[in-house]
Coordinates of C-alpha atoms in Angstrom, one line a residue:
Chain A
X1 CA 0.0 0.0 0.0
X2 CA 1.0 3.6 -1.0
X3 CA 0.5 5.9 1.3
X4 CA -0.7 9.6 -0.3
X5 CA -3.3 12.0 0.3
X6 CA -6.2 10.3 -1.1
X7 CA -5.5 6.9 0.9
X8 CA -5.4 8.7 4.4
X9 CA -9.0 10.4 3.4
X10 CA -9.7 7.2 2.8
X11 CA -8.8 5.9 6.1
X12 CA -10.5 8.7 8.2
X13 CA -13.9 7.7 6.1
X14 CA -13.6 3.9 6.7
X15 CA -11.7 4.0 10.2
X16 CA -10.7 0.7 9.5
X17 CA -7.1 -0.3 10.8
X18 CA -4.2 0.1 9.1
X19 CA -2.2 -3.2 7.8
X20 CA 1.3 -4.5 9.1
X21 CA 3.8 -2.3 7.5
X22 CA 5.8 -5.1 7.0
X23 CA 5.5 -8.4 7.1
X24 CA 7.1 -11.1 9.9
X25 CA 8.4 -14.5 8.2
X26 CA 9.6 -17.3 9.6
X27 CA 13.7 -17.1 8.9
X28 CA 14.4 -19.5 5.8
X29 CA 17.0 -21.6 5.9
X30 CA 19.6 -19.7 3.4
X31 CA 20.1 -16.5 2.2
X32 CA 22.8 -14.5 0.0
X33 CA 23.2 -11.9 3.1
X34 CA 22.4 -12.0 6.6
X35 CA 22.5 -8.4 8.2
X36 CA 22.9 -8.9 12.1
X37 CA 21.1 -6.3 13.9
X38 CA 17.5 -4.4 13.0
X39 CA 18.3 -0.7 13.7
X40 CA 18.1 1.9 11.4
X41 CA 21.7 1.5 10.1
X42 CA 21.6 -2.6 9.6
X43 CA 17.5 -1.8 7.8
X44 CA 18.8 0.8 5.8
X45 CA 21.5 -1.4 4.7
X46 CA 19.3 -4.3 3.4
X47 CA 17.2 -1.7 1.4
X48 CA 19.9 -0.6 -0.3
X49 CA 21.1 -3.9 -1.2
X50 CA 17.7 -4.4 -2.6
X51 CA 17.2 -1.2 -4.5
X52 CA 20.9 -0.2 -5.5
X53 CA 22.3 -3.7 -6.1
X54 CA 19.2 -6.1 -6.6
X55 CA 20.0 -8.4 -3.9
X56 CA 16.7 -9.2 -2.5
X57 CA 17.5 -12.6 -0.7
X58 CA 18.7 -10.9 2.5
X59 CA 17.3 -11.6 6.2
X60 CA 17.6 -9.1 8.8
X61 CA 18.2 -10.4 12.0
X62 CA 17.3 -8.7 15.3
X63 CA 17.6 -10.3 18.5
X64 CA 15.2 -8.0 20.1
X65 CA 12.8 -5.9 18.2
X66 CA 13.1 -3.7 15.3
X67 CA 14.6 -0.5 16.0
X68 CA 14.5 -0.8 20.0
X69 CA 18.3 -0.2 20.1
X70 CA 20.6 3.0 20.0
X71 CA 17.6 3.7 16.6
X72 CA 14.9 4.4 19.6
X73 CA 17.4 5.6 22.2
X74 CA 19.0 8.6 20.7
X75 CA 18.1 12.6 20.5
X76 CA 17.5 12.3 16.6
X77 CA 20.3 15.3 15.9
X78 CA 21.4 15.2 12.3
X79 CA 24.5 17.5 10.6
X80 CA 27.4 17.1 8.7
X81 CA 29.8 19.8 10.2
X82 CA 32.3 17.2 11.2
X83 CA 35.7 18.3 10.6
X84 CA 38.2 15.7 8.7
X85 CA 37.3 15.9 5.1
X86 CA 36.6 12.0 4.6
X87 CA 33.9 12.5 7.6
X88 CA 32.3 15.6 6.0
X89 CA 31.7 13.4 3.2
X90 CA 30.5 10.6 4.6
X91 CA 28.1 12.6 7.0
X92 CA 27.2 15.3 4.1
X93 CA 26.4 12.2 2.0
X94 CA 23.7 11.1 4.6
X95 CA 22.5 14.7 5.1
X96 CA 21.9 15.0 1.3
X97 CA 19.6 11.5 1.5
X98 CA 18.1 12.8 4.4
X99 CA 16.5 15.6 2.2
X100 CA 15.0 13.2 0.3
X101 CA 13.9 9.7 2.7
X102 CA 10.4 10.6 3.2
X103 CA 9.4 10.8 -0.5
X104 CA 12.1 7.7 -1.4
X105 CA 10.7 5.5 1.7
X106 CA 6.9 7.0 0.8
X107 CA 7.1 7.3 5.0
X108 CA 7.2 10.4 6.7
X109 CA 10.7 10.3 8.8
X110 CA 9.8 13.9 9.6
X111 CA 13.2 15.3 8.7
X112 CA 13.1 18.6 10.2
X113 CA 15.8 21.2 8.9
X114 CA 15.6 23.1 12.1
X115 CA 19.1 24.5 12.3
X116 CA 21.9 22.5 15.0
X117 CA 23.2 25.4 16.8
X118 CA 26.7 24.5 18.6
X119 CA 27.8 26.9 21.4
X120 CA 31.2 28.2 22.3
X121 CA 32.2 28.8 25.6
X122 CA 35.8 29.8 25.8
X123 CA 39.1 31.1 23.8
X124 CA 39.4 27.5 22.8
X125 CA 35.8 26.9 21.5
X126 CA 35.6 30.3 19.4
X127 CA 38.9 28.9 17.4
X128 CA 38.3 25.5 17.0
X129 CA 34.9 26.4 15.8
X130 CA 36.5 28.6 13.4
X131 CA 38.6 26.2 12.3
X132 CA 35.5 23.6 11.6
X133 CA 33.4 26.3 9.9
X134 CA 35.9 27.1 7.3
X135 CA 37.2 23.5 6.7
X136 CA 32.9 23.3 6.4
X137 CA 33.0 25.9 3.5
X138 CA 35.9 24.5 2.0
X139 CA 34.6 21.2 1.4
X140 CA 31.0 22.6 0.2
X141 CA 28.9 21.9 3.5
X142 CA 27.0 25.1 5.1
X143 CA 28.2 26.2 9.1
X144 CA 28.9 29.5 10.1
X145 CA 29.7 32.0 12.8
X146 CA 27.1 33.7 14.8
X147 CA 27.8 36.5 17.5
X148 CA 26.1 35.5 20.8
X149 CA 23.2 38.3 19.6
X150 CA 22.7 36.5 16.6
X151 CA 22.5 33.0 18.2
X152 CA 19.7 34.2 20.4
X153 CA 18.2 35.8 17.5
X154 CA 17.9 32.6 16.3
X155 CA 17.5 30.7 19.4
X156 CA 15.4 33.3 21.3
X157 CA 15.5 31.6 24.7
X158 CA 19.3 31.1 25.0
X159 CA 20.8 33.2 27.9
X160 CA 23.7 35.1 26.4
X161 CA 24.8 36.5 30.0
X162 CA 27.9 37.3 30.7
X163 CA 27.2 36.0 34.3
X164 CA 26.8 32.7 33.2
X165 CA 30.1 30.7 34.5
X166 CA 30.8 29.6 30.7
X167 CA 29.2 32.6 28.9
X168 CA 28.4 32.0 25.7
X169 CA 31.2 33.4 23.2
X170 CA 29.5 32.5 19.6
X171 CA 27.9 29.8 17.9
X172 CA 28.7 27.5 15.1
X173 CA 25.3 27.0 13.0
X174 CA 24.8 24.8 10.1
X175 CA 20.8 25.4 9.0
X176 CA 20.5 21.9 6.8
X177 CA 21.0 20.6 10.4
X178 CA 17.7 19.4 12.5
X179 CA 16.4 16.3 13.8
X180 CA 14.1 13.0 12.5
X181 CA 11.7 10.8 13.9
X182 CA 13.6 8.2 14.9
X183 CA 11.3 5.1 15.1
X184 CA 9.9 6.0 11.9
X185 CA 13.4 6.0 10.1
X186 CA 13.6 1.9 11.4
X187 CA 9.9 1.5 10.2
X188 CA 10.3 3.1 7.1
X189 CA 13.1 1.5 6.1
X190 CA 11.6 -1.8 7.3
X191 CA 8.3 -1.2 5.5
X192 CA 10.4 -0.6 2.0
X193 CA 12.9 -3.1 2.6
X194 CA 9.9 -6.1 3.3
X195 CA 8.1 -4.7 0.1
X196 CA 11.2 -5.8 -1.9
X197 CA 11.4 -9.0 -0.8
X198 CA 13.8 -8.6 2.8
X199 CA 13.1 -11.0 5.2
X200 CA 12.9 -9.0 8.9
X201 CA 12.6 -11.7 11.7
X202 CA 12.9 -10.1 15.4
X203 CA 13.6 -11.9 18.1
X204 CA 16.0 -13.8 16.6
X205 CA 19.6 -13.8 18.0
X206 CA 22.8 -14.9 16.2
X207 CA 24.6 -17.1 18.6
X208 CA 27.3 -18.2 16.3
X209 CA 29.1 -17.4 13.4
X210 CA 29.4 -20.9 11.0
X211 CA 32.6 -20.6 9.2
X212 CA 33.5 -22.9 6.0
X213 CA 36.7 -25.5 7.5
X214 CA 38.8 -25.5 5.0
X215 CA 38.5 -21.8 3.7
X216 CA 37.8 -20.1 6.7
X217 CA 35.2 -17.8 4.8
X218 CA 31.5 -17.1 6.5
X219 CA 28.8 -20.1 6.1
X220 CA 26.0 -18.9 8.2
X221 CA 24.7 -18.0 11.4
X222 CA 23.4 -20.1 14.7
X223 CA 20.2 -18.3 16.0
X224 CA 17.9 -19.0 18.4
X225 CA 15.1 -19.6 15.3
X226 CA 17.9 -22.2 13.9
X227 CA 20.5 -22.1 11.5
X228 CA 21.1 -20.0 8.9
X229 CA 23.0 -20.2 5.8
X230 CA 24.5 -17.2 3.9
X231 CA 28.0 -16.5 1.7
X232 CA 27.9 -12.9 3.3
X233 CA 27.4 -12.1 7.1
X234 CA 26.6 -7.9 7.5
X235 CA 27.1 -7.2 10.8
X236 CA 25.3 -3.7 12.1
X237 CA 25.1 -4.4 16.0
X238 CA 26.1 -1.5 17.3
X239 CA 27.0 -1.8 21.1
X240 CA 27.2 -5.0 20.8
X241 CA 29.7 -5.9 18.1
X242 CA 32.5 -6.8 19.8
X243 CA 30.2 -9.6 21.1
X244 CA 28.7 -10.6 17.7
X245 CA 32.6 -10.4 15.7
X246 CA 33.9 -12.4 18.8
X247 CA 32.1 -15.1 17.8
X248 CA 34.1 -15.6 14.1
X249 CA 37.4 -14.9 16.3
X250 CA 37.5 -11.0 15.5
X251 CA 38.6 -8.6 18.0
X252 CA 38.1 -4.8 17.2
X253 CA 39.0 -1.7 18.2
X254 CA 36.1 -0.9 20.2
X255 CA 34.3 -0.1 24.0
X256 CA 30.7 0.2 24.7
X257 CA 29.7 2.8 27.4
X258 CA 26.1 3.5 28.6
X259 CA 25.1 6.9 26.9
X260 CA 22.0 8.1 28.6
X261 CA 19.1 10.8 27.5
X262 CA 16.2 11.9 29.2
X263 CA 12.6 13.7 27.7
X264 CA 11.0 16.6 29.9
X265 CA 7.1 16.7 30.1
X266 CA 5.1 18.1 27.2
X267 CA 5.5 22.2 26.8
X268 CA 4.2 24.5 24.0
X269 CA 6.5 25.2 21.1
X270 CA 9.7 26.8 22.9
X271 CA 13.0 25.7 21.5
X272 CA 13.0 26.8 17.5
X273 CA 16.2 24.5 16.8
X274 CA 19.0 21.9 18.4
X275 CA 20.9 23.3 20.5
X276 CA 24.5 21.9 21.5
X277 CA 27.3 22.4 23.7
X278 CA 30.5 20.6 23.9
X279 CA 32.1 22.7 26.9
X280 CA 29.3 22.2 29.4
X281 CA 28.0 19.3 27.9
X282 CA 24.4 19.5 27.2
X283 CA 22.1 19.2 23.7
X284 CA 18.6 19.4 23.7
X285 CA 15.6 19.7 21.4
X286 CA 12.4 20.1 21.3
X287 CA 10.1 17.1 19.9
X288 CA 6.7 17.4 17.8
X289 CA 4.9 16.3 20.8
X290 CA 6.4 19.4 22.7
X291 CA 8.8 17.3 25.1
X292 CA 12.4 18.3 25.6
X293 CA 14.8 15.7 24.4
X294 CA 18.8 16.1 26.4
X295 CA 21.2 14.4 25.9
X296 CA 24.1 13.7 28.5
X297 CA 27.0 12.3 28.3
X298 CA 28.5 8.8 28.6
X299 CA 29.5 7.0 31.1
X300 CA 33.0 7.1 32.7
X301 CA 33.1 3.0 32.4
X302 CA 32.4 0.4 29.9
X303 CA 29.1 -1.2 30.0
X304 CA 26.2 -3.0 28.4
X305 CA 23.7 -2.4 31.5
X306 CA 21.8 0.0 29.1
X307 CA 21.6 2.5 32.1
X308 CA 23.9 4.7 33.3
X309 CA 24.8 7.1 36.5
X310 CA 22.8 9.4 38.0
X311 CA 24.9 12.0 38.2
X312 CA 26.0 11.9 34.8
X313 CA 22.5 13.2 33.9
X314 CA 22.2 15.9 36.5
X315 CA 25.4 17.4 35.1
X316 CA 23.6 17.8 31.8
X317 CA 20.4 19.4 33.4
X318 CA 22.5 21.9 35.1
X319 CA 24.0 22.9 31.8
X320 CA 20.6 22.9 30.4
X321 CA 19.3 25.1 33.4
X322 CA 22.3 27.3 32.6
X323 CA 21.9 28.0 29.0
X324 CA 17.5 28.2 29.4
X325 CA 16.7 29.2 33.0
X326 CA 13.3 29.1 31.8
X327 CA 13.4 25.2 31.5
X328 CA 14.2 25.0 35.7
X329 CA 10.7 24.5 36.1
X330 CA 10.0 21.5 33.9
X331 CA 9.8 17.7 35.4
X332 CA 11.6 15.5 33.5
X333 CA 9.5 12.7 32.5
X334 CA 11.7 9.8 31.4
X335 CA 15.4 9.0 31.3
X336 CA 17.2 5.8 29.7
X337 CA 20.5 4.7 28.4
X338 CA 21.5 3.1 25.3
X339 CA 25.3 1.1 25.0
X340 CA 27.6 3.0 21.8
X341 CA 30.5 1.6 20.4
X342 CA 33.6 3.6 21.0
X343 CA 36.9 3.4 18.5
X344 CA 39.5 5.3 19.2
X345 CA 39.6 7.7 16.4
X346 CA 35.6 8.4 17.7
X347 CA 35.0 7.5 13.6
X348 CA 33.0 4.4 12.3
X349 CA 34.4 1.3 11.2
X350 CA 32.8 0.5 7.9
X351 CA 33.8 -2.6 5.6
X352 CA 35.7 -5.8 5.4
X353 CA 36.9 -8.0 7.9
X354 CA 39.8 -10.7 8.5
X355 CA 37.0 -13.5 7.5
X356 CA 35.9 -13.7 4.0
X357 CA 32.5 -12.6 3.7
X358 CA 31.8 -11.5 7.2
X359 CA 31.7 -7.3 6.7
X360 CA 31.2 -5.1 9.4
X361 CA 29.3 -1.5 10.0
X362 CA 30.0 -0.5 13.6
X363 CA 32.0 2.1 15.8
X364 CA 29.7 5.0 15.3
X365 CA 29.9 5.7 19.3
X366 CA 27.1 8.6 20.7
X367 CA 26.5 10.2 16.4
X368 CA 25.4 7.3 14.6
X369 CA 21.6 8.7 14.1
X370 CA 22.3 11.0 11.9
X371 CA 24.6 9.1 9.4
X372 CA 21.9 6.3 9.2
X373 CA 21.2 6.4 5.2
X374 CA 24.6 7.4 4.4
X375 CA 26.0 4.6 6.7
X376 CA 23.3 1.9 5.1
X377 CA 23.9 3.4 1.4
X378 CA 27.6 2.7 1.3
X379 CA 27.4 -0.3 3.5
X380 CA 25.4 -1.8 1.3
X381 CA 28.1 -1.3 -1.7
X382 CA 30.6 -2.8 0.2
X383 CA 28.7 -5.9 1.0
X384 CA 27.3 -6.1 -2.8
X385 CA 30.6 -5.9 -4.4
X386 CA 33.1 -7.1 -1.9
X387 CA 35.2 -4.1 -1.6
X388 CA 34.6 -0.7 -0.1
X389 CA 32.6 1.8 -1.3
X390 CA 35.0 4.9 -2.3
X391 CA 33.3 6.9 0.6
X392 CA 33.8 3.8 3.1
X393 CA 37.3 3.3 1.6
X394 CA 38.9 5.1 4.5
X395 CA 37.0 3.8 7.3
X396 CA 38.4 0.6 6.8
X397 CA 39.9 -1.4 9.8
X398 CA 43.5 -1.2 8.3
X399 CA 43.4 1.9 9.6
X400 CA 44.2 1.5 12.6
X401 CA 47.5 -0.7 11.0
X402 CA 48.7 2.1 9.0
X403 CA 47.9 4.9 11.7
X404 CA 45.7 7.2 8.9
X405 CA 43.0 7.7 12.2
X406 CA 40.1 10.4 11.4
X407 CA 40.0 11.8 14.5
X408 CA 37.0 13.5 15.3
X409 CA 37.1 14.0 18.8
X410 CA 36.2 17.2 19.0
X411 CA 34.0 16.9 16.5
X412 CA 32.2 14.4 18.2
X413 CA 30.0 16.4 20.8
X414 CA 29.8 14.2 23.6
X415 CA 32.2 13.8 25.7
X416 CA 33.7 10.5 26.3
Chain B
X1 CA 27.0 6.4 40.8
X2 CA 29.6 3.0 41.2
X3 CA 31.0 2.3 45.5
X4 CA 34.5 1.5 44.5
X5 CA 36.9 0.5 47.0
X6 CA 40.4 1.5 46.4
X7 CA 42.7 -0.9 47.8
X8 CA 45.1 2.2 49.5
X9 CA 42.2 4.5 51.2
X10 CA 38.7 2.1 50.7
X11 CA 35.4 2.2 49.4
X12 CA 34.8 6.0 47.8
X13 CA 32.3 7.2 45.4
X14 CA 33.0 6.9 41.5
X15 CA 33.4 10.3 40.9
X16 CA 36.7 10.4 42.4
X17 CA 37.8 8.1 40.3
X18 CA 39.1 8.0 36.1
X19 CA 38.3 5.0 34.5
X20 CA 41.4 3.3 32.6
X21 CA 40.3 0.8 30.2
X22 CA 41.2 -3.0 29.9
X23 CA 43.7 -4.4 32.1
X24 CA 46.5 -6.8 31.7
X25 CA 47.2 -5.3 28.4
X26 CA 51.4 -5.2 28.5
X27 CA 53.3 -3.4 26.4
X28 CA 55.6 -5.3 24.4
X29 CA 59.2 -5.1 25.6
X30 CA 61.1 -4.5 22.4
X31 CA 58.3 -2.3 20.3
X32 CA 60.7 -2.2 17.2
X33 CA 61.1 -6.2 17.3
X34 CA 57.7 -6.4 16.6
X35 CA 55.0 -6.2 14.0
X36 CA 52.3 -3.5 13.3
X37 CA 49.9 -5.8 14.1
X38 CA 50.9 -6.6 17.4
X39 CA 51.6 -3.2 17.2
X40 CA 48.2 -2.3 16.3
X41 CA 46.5 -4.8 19.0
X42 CA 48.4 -3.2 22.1
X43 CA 47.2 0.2 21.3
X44 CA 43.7 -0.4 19.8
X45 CA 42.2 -3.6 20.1
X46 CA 40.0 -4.3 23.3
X47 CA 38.1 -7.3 24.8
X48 CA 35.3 -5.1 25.5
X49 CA 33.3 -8.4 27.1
X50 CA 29.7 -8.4 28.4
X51 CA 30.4 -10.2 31.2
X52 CA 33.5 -10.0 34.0
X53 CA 35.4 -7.2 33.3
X54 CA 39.4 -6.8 34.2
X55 CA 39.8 -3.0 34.4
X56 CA 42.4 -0.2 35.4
X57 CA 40.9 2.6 37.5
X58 CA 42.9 5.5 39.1
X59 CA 42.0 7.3 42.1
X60 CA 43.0 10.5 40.6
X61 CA 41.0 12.8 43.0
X62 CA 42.4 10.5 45.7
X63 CA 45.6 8.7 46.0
X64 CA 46.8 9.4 42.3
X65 CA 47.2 5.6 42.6
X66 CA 45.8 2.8 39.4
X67 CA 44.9 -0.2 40.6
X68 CA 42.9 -3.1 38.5
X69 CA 39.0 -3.9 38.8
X70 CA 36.7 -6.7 38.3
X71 CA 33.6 -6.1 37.4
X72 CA 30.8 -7.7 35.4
X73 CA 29.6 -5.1 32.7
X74 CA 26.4 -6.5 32.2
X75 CA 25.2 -5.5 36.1
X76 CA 28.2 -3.2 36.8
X77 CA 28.3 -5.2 39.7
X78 CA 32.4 -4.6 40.9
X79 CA 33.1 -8.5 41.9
X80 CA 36.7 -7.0 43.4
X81 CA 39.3 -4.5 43.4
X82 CA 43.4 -5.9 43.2
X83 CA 46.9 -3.8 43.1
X84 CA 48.9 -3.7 40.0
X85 CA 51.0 -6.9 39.3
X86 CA 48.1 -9.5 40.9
X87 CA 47.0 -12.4 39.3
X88 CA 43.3 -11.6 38.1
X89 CA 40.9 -12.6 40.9
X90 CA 37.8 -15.9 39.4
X91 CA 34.8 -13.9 38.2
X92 CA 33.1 -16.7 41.0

């Protein structure tokens, strides 16, 4: 079913309910791919290797349900002002399919060009944000410099004091920026990817990787629905990877910390666009329904307890009650952690492994929301044609070998 | 917020501590006798288990002192807390 206009007038006249967006099969016994892992990235993937490469055999394999990972966990900010220039174009790449999802998925992903608004606090901040917003302009992706007047003209309740203890100095603003919908980036993927023919079974974990004797090359998985057959394992599991790759004898570069958000009660319109900053460490947003999304930081340990400290939050809540002294009053209404995979560069791993046939998508630590199409897009390439996609090219694992890191610390955001 | 006890000055809240990644992780002895991939597994590659945990902390608003950690990362649950140099302790 095509969703338009006419077939929601439709629905409001006949009330009746709507259909499974896509459809729940029982896992067959072989497939060309397996994709480990239904989140947005690992969905995205599997509809690109069906629409870009017209491999339509694939299962995607989640152990829980479909998008209930870091996909329904995050605070939904997408931009591409990263600094190095292979990141910009990775990032930019997903920006730019952003723009067009919700007429390519026919599913509203309620990409909303808001404006990301990162604050500078110090000496330090002003340069470095500088630097990024002319290596932006250089390499084609819109940032640029406000004064602290012209950040709260854009962001009217910011608190530009000079009282504050960080006053804010200037902001870096890219406009293309915003946010999603989150759960309906996982659905609408889903819902396109089971139309051509993708297999999505949840609940369904991999407990094994099967690897051929004599070449060592991927056979299949073990999961708790039975085995699986496929030439080509695409593993997208996020916090969990390490786990998933240990079990074809890969180690990676990787640690997964608890990285925690939290949504204030329902207000009226307030907060015009995202609002970041690295110094104090705080970003929040404001969410169709009218709730406050803020995100805090990570966690000072490694963990997959999907929660995190206390304390961690509250030191995001005071820089929120810094920055918007209007927002002291509001109850916060929820709070949950999700587990990111940390490298050490803070930059994704994307591509081939040690094992023939087993490829890997992970490493996208506390950003990986907003890369999701560009992420599945090139992902897919890899996977289709056995060797990286030219934008993936240096995200490869060797880098770590040759020491070409991308570092994007600062770049980043969060703190970790 | 974690209880860990520091084996020099005893059980302290986590903020006074800094988290120091994987333990047991030495350095090899001759770094130009060996490969970049050994190389590249000292400095990068990590366990990162979901389960019992050996980890370094350092009581850097404290003692200044690191000391090694077990503790399971699925509950957080710190199973126990051993100087530098000790064997790693039985996850129980």
């Amino acid at each position: 079913m095509r969703f338009s206009f006419a077939t929601l007038l439709r629905h409001a006249f006949t009330g009746n309910t709507w259909p499974e967006q896509w459809r729940s099969p029982e896992p067959k016994s072989a497939y060309d791919v397996v994709v480990v892992g239904a989140g947005g990235h690992g969905l995205a993937t599997a509809y690109y290797l069906a629409t870009e490469h017209g491999i339509r055999n694939v299962a995607v394999l989640e152990k829980g349900w479909l998008g209930g990972g870091n996909t329904g966990r995050n605070t939904t900010i997408i931009r591409s002002n990263y600094l190095q220039d292979a990141s910009a174009a990775l990032y930019e790449h997903a920006l730019k399919l952003w723009e067009g999802l919700a007429q390519a998925l026919n599913y509203n992903v309620m990409y909303s060009p808001r404006g990301v608004l990162m604050l500078a606090h110090n000496e330090h901040d002003v340069r470095v944000f500088h630097r990024h917003v002319h290596a932006n302009r250089l390499a084609g992706i819109d940032n640029e410099w406000l004064t602290p007047d012209q950040a709260q003209q854009f962001c009217p309740p910011l608190n530009i004091s000079a009282d504050l203890r960080y006053p804010v100095l200037g902001a870096a603003l890219q406009r293309r920026g915003g946010v999603a919908r989150h759960d309906a980036v996982a659905w609408g993927y889903a819902r396109a990817a089971s139309a051509l023919g993708v297999d999505i079974v949840q609940n369904c974990e991999v407990t094994a990787i099967h690897r051929d004797a004599s070449s060592g090359a991927v056979a299949g998985v073990e999961t708790t629905r039975g085995p699986i057959a496929a030439r080509k394992v695409a593993v997208v599991a996020a916090g969990h990877t390490s786990v998933v790759m240990a079990m074809a004898g890969v180690r990676l570069p990787l640690e997964s910390f608890p990285l925690q958000a939290l949504v204030s009660e329902p207000i009226k319109p307030v907060l015009p666009c995202v609002v970041m900053s690295n110094t104090i460490h705080a970003y929040v947003s404001q969410s169709d329904k009218g709730e406050l999304v803020i995100g805090a930081g990570t966690d000072a340990y490694t963990s997959y307890s999907q929660t995190g400290g206390l304390h961690i939050v509250t030191h995001a809540l005071e820089a929120i009650c810094a920055l918007f002294p209007t927002f002291r009053r509001l109850r916060m209404l929820r709070n949950w952690g999700g587990i990111v995979d940390v490298t050490p560069d803070r930059s994704p791993i994307i591509g081939l492994t040690p094992v023939p046939g087993l490829f890997v998508n992970c490493g996208w630590g506390t950003g990986g929301f907003k890369a999701t199409p560009g992420s599945g897009h090139v992902f897919a390439a890899t996977v289709a044609r056995n060797e990286p996609h030219p934008m993936a090219a240096p995200f490869g694992l060797d880098r770590f070998r040759t020491g070409r890191l991308i570092d994007e610390a600062a770049a980043a955001a969060v703190a970790h | 917020m974690l209880l860990i006890r520091c084996p020099f000055c005893g059980p302290r809240p986590e903020n006074e501590f800094s988290h120091a990644g994987e333990a047991h992780i030495a350095r090899p002895p001759d770094p130009a006798a060996v490969d970049d991939a050994v190389w590249t597994d000292y400095l990068y590659t990590r366990s990162n288990p979901k389960g019992a945990q050996a980890e370094r902390w350092r009581h850097s608003h404290g003692c200044g002192r690191f000391f090694n950690c077990l503790r399971d990362t699925v509950s957080d649950r710190i199973v126990a807390t051993y100087l530098v140099g000790q064997k790693r302790p039985d996850a129980e």
